[in-house]
XYZ file of C-alpha atoms in Angstrom:
120
model
C 0.653 -2.033 16.356
C 1.420 -5.237 18.218
C 4.027 -3.482 20.355
C 1.503 -0.830 21.356
C -1.137 -3.410 22.246
C 1.436 -5.344 24.295
C 2.354 -2.254 26.285
C -1.326 -1.423 26.829
C -1.970 -4.981 28.050
C 0.889 -4.761 30.553
C -0.241 -1.339 31.838
C -3.825 -2.563 32.157
C -2.649 -5.709 33.963
C -0.575 -3.721 36.463
C -3.414 -1.252 37.054
C -5.966 -4.054 37.452
C -3.786 -6.078 39.834
C -2.938 -3.113 42.070
C -6.562 -1.939 42.241
C -7.991 -5.377 43.050
C -5.408 -5.988 45.793
C -6.139 -2.577 47.324
C -9.890 -3.249 47.252
C -9.489 -6.643 48.909
C -11.083 -8.546 46.004
C -11.034 -12.370 45.945
C -7.720 -13.984 44.899
C -8.753 -14.741 41.295
C -9.271 -11.048 40.410
C -5.555 -10.157 40.806
C -4.698 -13.326 38.853
C -6.676 -11.924 35.912
C -4.379 -8.870 35.925
C -1.310 -11.080 36.146
C -2.513 -12.926 33.035
C -2.567 -9.630 31.109
C 0.930 -8.795 32.333
C 2.218 -12.248 31.315
C 0.620 -12.121 27.860
C 1.943 -8.610 27.250
C 5.489 -9.573 28.234
C 5.365 -12.705 26.034
C 4.201 -10.605 23.051
C 6.982 -8.079 23.585
C 9.565 -10.895 23.670
C 8.101 -12.560 20.547
C 7.902 -9.370 18.483
C 11.357 -8.203 19.547
C 12.841 -11.566 18.598
C 10.919 -11.596 15.310
C 12.056 -8.074 14.406
C 15.738 -8.761 15.069
C 16.310 -12.205 13.548
C 17.634 -12.819 10.046
C 14.660 -14.500 8.317
C 11.791 -12.833 10.088
C 8.102 -13.258 9.432
C 6.480 -10.187 7.922
C 2.836 -9.636 7.094
C 3.936 -7.112 4.473
C 6.852 -7.697 2.121
C 8.891 -4.587 2.878
C 12.313 -5.835 1.841
C 13.875 -6.572 -1.496
C 14.876 -10.148 -2.296
C 18.531 -9.083 -2.420
C 18.294 -7.992 1.241
C 16.468 -10.985 2.677
C 15.057 -14.182 1.146
C 11.306 -14.668 1.030
C 10.454 -17.728 3.171
C 7.350 -18.462 1.096
C 9.049 -18.058 -2.297
C 9.464 -21.770 -2.897
C 5.882 -22.614 -2.025
C 4.294 -19.796 -4.002
C 6.875 -19.397 -6.759
C 5.476 -17.946 -9.967
C 4.402 -20.613 -12.404
C 5.666 -20.619 -15.963
C 3.426 -18.499 -18.127
C 1.450 -20.500 -20.671
C 1.825 -19.867 -24.367
C -0.655 -17.210 -25.524
C -3.703 -18.646 -27.266
C -4.955 -17.450 -30.597
C -7.017 -14.281 -30.208
C -5.371 -13.226 -26.929
C -3.719 -9.832 -26.656
C -0.031 -9.957 -27.529
C 2.545 -7.679 -25.887
C 3.508 -4.738 -28.053
C 7.034 -4.261 -29.331
C 9.016 -2.014 -26.992
C 6.470 -2.356 -24.173
C 7.928 -2.327 -20.669
C 7.074 -4.848 -17.998
C 7.973 -5.110 -14.323
C 10.918 -7.508 -13.895
C 9.392 -8.823 -10.632
C 5.726 -9.442 -11.429
C 5.394 -8.861 -15.186
C 2.841 -6.045 -14.969
C 2.822 -3.600 -17.914
C 4.614 -0.321 -17.175
C 5.423 3.033 -18.737
C 8.929 4.423 -19.181
C 8.522 7.115 -16.510
C 7.504 4.682 -13.737
C 9.970 4.387 -10.863
C 7.870 1.818 -8.995
C 5.631 -0.987 -10.251
C 1.937 -0.165 -9.837
C 1.093 -3.811 -9.121
C 3.807 -5.090 -6.743
C 5.232 -1.740 -5.563
C 8.883 -2.622 -6.073
C 11.421 -0.128 -7.385
C 12.290 -0.826 -11.018
C 15.102 1.667 -11.650
């Protein structure tokens, strides 16, 4: 989505700049178009660099931890689970849980319903 908006900003900037120069508008109108072109080019450079580097920032976790480390893992590492209190539900014998997030699962699940990671 960011790549598309960057391209749109550059196209708009070029169109705006050309039209204002042809119309003979004051000097600050073409500068407005040049700002759009500059911002669009900077976004393209940033997103290209972000997409091709080793530890990239991602809004969505789309990789497995064996492929690429999570840069926020140390800060938001799962805390040790407290001992269950009396009266709390206990896990059943033979119950399956996701190895990544601990959510209860059934035997026929290929992906965790909570974290979405593949479990087979």
